[in-house]
C-alpha cells in the first residue's frame, strides 16, 4: 500500500489553518471587541482571558505558512505573490497586537496606546484574513508556475465582504468566549455584543454562500449538481442548526453553548470551503497533487509531524483544561 | 529611492525584516543559556543572589522574546511574498528544514517558556530548571534548522533537479549537514553568546559605576568578562575556520572580503582602503605584505584568487562586503581586548574597581549586535548574485510584484518596526536601568499569566497549593 502523501499533507495543512482560525479567531475577536468594552478593569479582565493562550494559538499560523512552503511550495509561491497586499497588512497588524500583550504591562502612561494597538491590530488582521480568503475563493490568475495577475486583483466587492464577515465572525467568537470565561459586568456586555454579532454573522454567512456559486460555474456545479447535492446538502442544513442553537443559547443565557455553536459555525464554513476547493489547492488553477513537493520531501517532514503534532495537541488540550474556569481582572485565573 | 526597481526593493525589504529579526534571536539564544546557567548556580549554591539575577534577566528576556516571535511570523511569509520563484524551486529542499524549525520551536517554546517565566516558586526549583534548559534547547534547535537552511543556500549539497526545475533532496543527511553548516552554526552560536555577554557586561558595568558594592552587578559583570575572555578568542578562531571553508566553496566572496581584484601569489593583507570596483582596485590602501596569503592558505607564497577571475556579473558588490567584514573583525578584536583587559584587572584584584574598564564595557554593550549584523551582511551580500549559490540567481528568484507594491510595504515595515520595536527597546533599556536588588521580584502579581502562554504546570501547582480558590 502506498500512501497518498500530498492528500495527507493537504489534510494536515487544512487542519492547521482551521486550528488557527478557531483558536486565534476568539482571541482576535476579544481584540476586535476591545473598544466596545469600557473601563480599565473590564479590559484587563477581557485581555487576561486570552493572554495565556494567544501566542500558542498564533503559532498555528506559522505552522500553516511554514507547512505550505515545505509541502506545497508552488501553492505557497503563487498565493503569497497574488495576495501580497492583504498578507503584508495582516502580518503588520499582527505585530501591532502581539507586542501589545507585553508592552501594555510595561507602562501606565502609555497604556491607552497599547490598548488601541491591540484593538486596531486585531481588527485589521481579521479584515485582511477575510480579504485573503475572499480573494482565494474568487480565483487567482496563474501563468506557468507563477502568479499572472496584478497587485490589486485581490480587491473586489466579494473580498471586501468576506473581510467584513470575518471581522464580525471573529467578534462573535470573542463575545461568546467572554461569555464563557468571565462573569458579572464583562459577561453582561459580552451577551449584548453577541446578540448583535450572532444574527449579523449568520446573515453574512448566507450572503457569502449564495454569492460564491455565481463566482464560478464549477462552484455552482459542486453545490447544485445532481446527485452530489445529496452529499453536500447536509452542510448548509447543519449551519442552520448551529445558528438556531446559538440564538437559543444566547436568549436562554447559557454560558458554554453559544461558544460551541459559534465554533461549529466556523468548522462548518471551513468544511464548505473544503468542498468548494477540492481537489484544488489554488482554486481552479493548481491541484493538490500539482502543488505538492516530491514525495521524499513530504515523507521527511511527515516523520517529524507525526511525532510532534500529537504532542502539541495533547499539550494544548491539557493547557486549556488547566485554564478552565472564570477569569478575573487581577491575578489571572482563579 | 523612486528609481529603484522591484528586485532592489524586494532585497532591501528582505534585508530590513531579516536584520530586524536576527537582533532578537541573537540576544535570546545567548540569554536563554545564561538564564539556564544562573538557574543551575542557584540550585547548586543556594545563594539568593542568583535567583535575583535570574528574575532580573527573565523580565528582559520576556520582552525581547515577544518581539522575536512577531518579527519571526513575518519572516515565514516573506519568502513567498518577495521570493516566490525561489520558494517554488527551493521549497522541496529548504521547506522541510524550516518545517522542523517550526515544529521543534513550537513544542519546546510553547511547552516550557511559560514555566520558565512564571517562576520557580510555583513548580519547584528542579522542574523549573528543566524548563529553563528546555527553552535554551528550543532556541538552539531553532538556530540549528535555520542555519542549516541558510548554509544549504550558500553551499548546496545532496540535491537533484526535477523535471519542472525544482531542487529536490537526494540525500537528506547531506542537505542538512552541508559543507558550510558546521562552521556557520558554531560561528553564529558563539556570536550569540558574545552578544549576550557584552549586553550583560554593560548592564553590570553600569550598575558598578553607580555602586561598586552591588553584589548582583558584580556577579553579572564578572561572568560576562569571563565569557569575553574565553569566547572572544574562540570566536576569532572559529571565524578563521569559517573563512577557510568559504575560500574553498565561495572564493569570490573571500576575494571581496579581502579586497583582492588581482590573483596573487604571496598576497598582502589589506587592512584599509577604499574599494574602487569600476577600476578594479583598492584606493589608498594600507597593507601588510604576504600576510593575506599566509592567513588564507597558511603559506606565505600561497595563491589567492582575485575578483577579476569572475565575469563582472558574477562578482559580489565589493564595497559593502569589504567594509562590513572589517567592521565585524574590528569589533571582534575590540571584544578580545576587553577580555584581556578584564583578565589583567582580575589578576590585579581590581575587576570591580576599574571605572575605565567599566566605561569601556558599557560602550561595548551593543557591539555584539553590530558585529552580528555586519557578519550577516558580509555573508549575504558576499554570496550575491546568487540565492542558491552557483545555481539560482537572486534576479531569477523574485516574485512578480510591481515595484510600487514592494516600495509601499517597505515603507510600512520601516515605520511600524521602528515605532514598535523602538518602544520595546525603550522598555528593555528602562528595565536594564534599574539596579538589580536583593529579592528581585518576578513578574508583578497583577499581571496575567502570559507570554509563551501555555503553562499548565505552574497553574496546576498553584491550584493544588490553594484548593480553596477553585
PDB file of C-alpha atoms in Angstrom, chain A residues 4-127:
ATOM      1  CA  UNK A   4      -1.130   9.433  -0.891  1.00  0.00           C
ATOM      2  CA  UNK A   5       1.263  11.840   0.816  1.00  0.00           C
ATOM      3  CA  UNK A   6       0.024  15.034  -0.891  1.00  0.00           C
ATOM      4  CA  UNK A   7      -3.517  14.268   0.260  1.00  0.00           C
ATOM      5  CA  UNK A   8      -2.373  13.546   3.817  1.00  0.00           C
ATOM      6  CA  UNK A   9      -0.468  16.819   3.882  1.00  0.00           C
ATOM      7  CA  UNK A  10      -3.378  18.748   2.395  1.00  0.00           C
ATOM      8  CA  UNK A  11      -5.423  17.419   5.294  1.00  0.00           C
ATOM      9  CA  UNK A  12      -2.739  18.399   7.819  1.00  0.00           C
ATOM     10  CA  UNK A  13      -2.367  21.913   6.405  1.00  0.00           C
ATOM     11  CA  UNK A  14      -6.130  22.327   6.315  1.00  0.00           C
ATOM     12  CA  UNK A  15      -6.229  21.209   9.938  1.00  0.00           C
ATOM     13  CA  UNK A  16      -3.525  23.730  10.909  1.00  0.00           C
ATOM     14  CA  UNK A  17      -5.411  26.536   9.177  1.00  0.00           C
ATOM     15  CA  UNK A  18      -8.687  25.513  10.825  1.00  0.00           C
ATOM     16  CA  UNK A  19      -6.971  25.294  14.212  1.00  0.00           C
ATOM     17  CA  UNK A  20      -5.567  28.748  13.616  1.00  0.00           C
ATOM     18  CA  UNK A  21      -8.919  30.210  12.561  1.00  0.00           C
ATOM     19  CA  UNK A  22     -10.921  28.930  15.507  1.00  0.00           C
ATOM     20  CA  UNK A  23      -8.205  29.428  18.134  1.00  0.00           C
ATOM     21  CA  UNK A  24      -6.763  32.768  17.099  1.00  0.00           C
ATOM     22  CA  UNK A  25     -10.297  33.670  15.983  1.00  0.00           C
ATOM     23  CA  UNK A  26     -11.598  34.040  19.504  1.00  0.00           C
ATOM     24  CA  UNK A  27      -8.561  35.918  20.789  1.00  0.00           C
ATOM     25  CA  UNK A  28      -8.585  38.230  17.772  1.00  0.00           C
ATOM     26  CA  UNK A  29     -12.299  38.589  18.490  1.00  0.00           C
ATOM     27  CA  UNK A  30     -11.591  39.807  22.008  1.00  0.00           C
ATOM     28  CA  UNK A  31      -9.278  42.409  20.452  1.00  0.00           C
ATOM     29  CA  UNK A  32     -11.962  43.392  17.946  1.00  0.00           C
ATOM     30  CA  UNK A  33     -14.448  43.966  20.772  1.00  0.00           C
ATOM     31  CA  UNK A  34     -11.887  45.791  22.921  1.00  0.00           C
ATOM     32  CA  UNK A  35     -13.079  49.335  22.041  1.00  0.00           C
ATOM     33  CA  UNK A  36     -16.635  48.301  22.967  1.00  0.00           C
ATOM     34  CA  UNK A  37     -15.561  47.163  26.433  1.00  0.00           C
ATOM     35  CA  UNK A  38     -15.332  50.139  28.738  1.00  0.00           C
ATOM     36  CA  UNK A  39     -13.293  50.632  31.879  1.00  0.00           C
ATOM     37  CA  UNK A  40      -9.768  49.574  32.683  1.00  0.00           C
ATOM     38  CA  UNK A  41     -10.709  46.695  34.965  1.00  0.00           C
ATOM     39  CA  UNK A  42     -13.091  45.191  32.418  1.00  0.00           C
ATOM     40  CA  UNK A  43     -10.469  45.478  29.687  1.00  0.00           C
ATOM     41  CA  UNK A  44      -7.856  43.845  31.920  1.00  0.00           C
ATOM     42  CA  UNK A  45     -10.272  41.011  32.525  1.00  0.00           C
ATOM     43  CA  UNK A  46     -11.017  40.554  28.820  1.00  0.00           C
ATOM     44  CA  UNK A  47      -7.335  40.591  27.915  1.00  0.00           C
ATOM     45  CA  UNK A  48      -6.404  38.220  30.724  1.00  0.00           C
ATOM     46  CA  UNK A  49      -8.904  35.690  29.398  1.00  0.00           C
ATOM     47  CA  UNK A  50      -6.806  35.228  26.231  1.00  0.00           C
ATOM     48  CA  UNK A  51      -3.338  36.233  27.452  1.00  0.00           C
ATOM     49  CA  UNK A  52      -2.204  32.717  28.395  1.00  0.00           C
ATOM     50  CA  UNK A  53      -3.163  31.159  25.075  1.00  0.00           C
ATOM     51  CA  UNK A  54      -2.812  33.745  22.315  1.00  0.00           C
ATOM     52  CA  UNK A  55       0.717  33.043  21.196  1.00  0.00           C
ATOM     53  CA  UNK A  56       0.199  29.304  21.210  1.00  0.00           C
ATOM     54  CA  UNK A  57      -2.841  29.991  19.016  1.00  0.00           C
ATOM     55  CA  UNK A  58      -0.867  32.222  16.697  1.00  0.00           C
ATOM     56  CA  UNK A  59       1.878  29.651  16.204  1.00  0.00           C
ATOM     57  CA  UNK A  60      -0.612  27.643  14.118  1.00  0.00           C
ATOM     58  CA  UNK A  61      -0.317  30.448  11.572  1.00  0.00           C
ATOM     59  CA  UNK A  62       3.432  29.912  11.377  1.00  0.00           C
ATOM     60  CA  UNK A  63       2.806  26.192  11.046  1.00  0.00           C
ATOM     61  CA  UNK A  64       0.295  26.831   8.241  1.00  0.00           C
ATOM     62  CA  UNK A  65       2.666  29.169   6.373  1.00  0.00           C
ATOM     63  CA  UNK A  66       5.816  27.162   7.017  1.00  0.00           C
ATOM     64  CA  UNK A  67       3.996  23.924   6.222  1.00  0.00           C
ATOM     65  CA  UNK A  68       2.691  25.313   2.948  1.00  0.00           C
ATOM     66  CA  UNK A  69       6.222  26.298   1.913  1.00  0.00           C
ATOM     67  CA  UNK A  70       7.541  22.881   2.864  1.00  0.00           C
ATOM     68  CA  UNK A  71       4.965  20.652   1.214  1.00  0.00           C
ATOM     69  CA  UNK A  72       3.148  22.787  -1.356  1.00  0.00           C
ATOM     70  CA  UNK A  73       5.869  25.222  -2.451  1.00  0.00           C
ATOM     71  CA  UNK A  74       4.122  26.020  -5.732  1.00  0.00           C
ATOM     72  CA  UNK A  75       0.872  26.972  -3.996  1.00  0.00           C
ATOM     73  CA  UNK A  76       2.820  28.975  -1.418  1.00  0.00           C
ATOM     74  CA  UNK A  77       4.680  30.842  -4.173  1.00  0.00           C
ATOM     75  CA  UNK A  78       1.526  31.655  -6.151  1.00  0.00           C
ATOM     76  CA  UNK A  79      -0.716  32.552  -3.219  1.00  0.00           C
ATOM     77  CA  UNK A  80       1.823  34.754  -1.428  1.00  0.00           C
ATOM     78  CA  UNK A  81       2.541  36.850  -4.500  1.00  0.00           C
ATOM     79  CA  UNK A  82      -1.109  37.047  -5.585  1.00  0.00           C
ATOM     80  CA  UNK A  83      -2.299  38.102  -2.156  1.00  0.00           C
ATOM     81  CA  UNK A  84       0.769  40.210  -1.408  1.00  0.00           C
ATOM     82  CA  UNK A  85      -1.070  43.256  -0.081  1.00  0.00           C
ATOM     83  CA  UNK A  86      -3.577  41.636   2.307  1.00  0.00           C
ATOM     84  CA  UNK A  87      -0.908  39.269   3.649  1.00  0.00           C
ATOM     85  CA  UNK A  88       1.575  42.058   4.362  1.00  0.00           C
ATOM     86  CA  UNK A  89      -1.205  44.065   6.019  1.00  0.00           C
ATOM     87  CA  UNK A  90      -2.154  41.044   8.139  1.00  0.00           C
ATOM     88  CA  UNK A  91       1.449  40.481   9.246  1.00  0.00           C
ATOM     89  CA  UNK A  92       1.934  44.129  10.231  1.00  0.00           C
ATOM     90  CA  UNK A  93      -1.394  44.140  12.065  1.00  0.00           C
ATOM     91  CA  UNK A  94      -0.393  41.004  13.987  1.00  0.00           C
ATOM     92  CA  UNK A  95       2.798  42.780  15.073  1.00  0.00           C
ATOM     93  CA  UNK A  96       0.708  45.620  16.490  1.00  0.00           C
ATOM     94  CA  UNK A  97      -1.470  43.348  18.576  1.00  0.00           C
ATOM     95  CA  UNK A  98       1.257  40.880  19.520  1.00  0.00           C
ATOM     96  CA  UNK A  99       3.544  43.427  21.145  1.00  0.00           C
ATOM     97  CA  UNK A 100       0.575  44.988  22.962  1.00  0.00           C
ATOM     98  CA  UNK A 101       0.299  41.895  25.192  1.00  0.00           C
ATOM     99  CA  UNK A 102       3.784  42.551  26.588  1.00  0.00           C
ATOM    100  CA  UNK A 103       4.113  46.321  26.328  1.00  0.00           C
ATOM    101  CA  UNK A 104       0.750  47.067  27.937  1.00  0.00           C
ATOM    102  CA  UNK A 105       2.151  45.916  31.282  1.00  0.00           C
ATOM    103  CA  UNK A 106       5.388  47.890  30.957  1.00  0.00           C
ATOM    104  CA  UNK A 107       3.826  51.358  31.143  1.00  0.00           C
ATOM    105  CA  UNK A 108       0.993  53.144  32.902  1.00  0.00           C
ATOM    106  CA  UNK A 109       1.171  56.408  30.975  1.00  0.00           C
ATOM    107  CA  UNK A 110       1.251  54.779  27.562  1.00  0.00           C
ATOM    108  CA  UNK A 111      -1.260  52.012  28.303  1.00  0.00           C
ATOM    109  CA  UNK A 112      -4.024  53.577  26.222  1.00  0.00           C
ATOM    110  CA  UNK A 113      -1.683  53.462  23.199  1.00  0.00           C
ATOM    111  CA  UNK A 114      -1.235  49.707  23.552  1.00  0.00           C
ATOM    112  CA  UNK A 115      -4.984  49.265  24.082  1.00  0.00           C
ATOM    113  CA  UNK A 116      -5.503  50.927  20.719  1.00  0.00           C
ATOM    114  CA  UNK A 117      -2.655  48.998  19.181  1.00  0.00           C
ATOM    115  CA  UNK A 118      -4.315  45.772  20.390  1.00  0.00           C
ATOM    116  CA  UNK A 119      -7.776  46.669  19.050  1.00  0.00           C
ATOM    117  CA  UNK A 120      -6.605  48.207  15.781  1.00  0.00           C
ATOM    118  CA  UNK A 121      -4.204  45.340  15.097  1.00  0.00           C
ATOM    119  CA  UNK A 122      -6.868  42.711  15.806  1.00  0.00           C
ATOM    120  CA  UNK A 123      -9.499  44.343  13.580  1.00  0.00           C
ATOM    121  CA  UNK A 124      -7.091  44.906  10.719  1.00  0.00           C
ATOM    122  CA  UNK A 125      -5.604  41.396  10.939  1.00  0.00           C
ATOM    123  CA  UNK A 126      -9.082  39.824  10.871  1.00  0.00           C
ATOM    124  CA  UNK A 127     -10.168  42.000   7.952  1.00  0.00           C
TER     125      UNK A 127
END
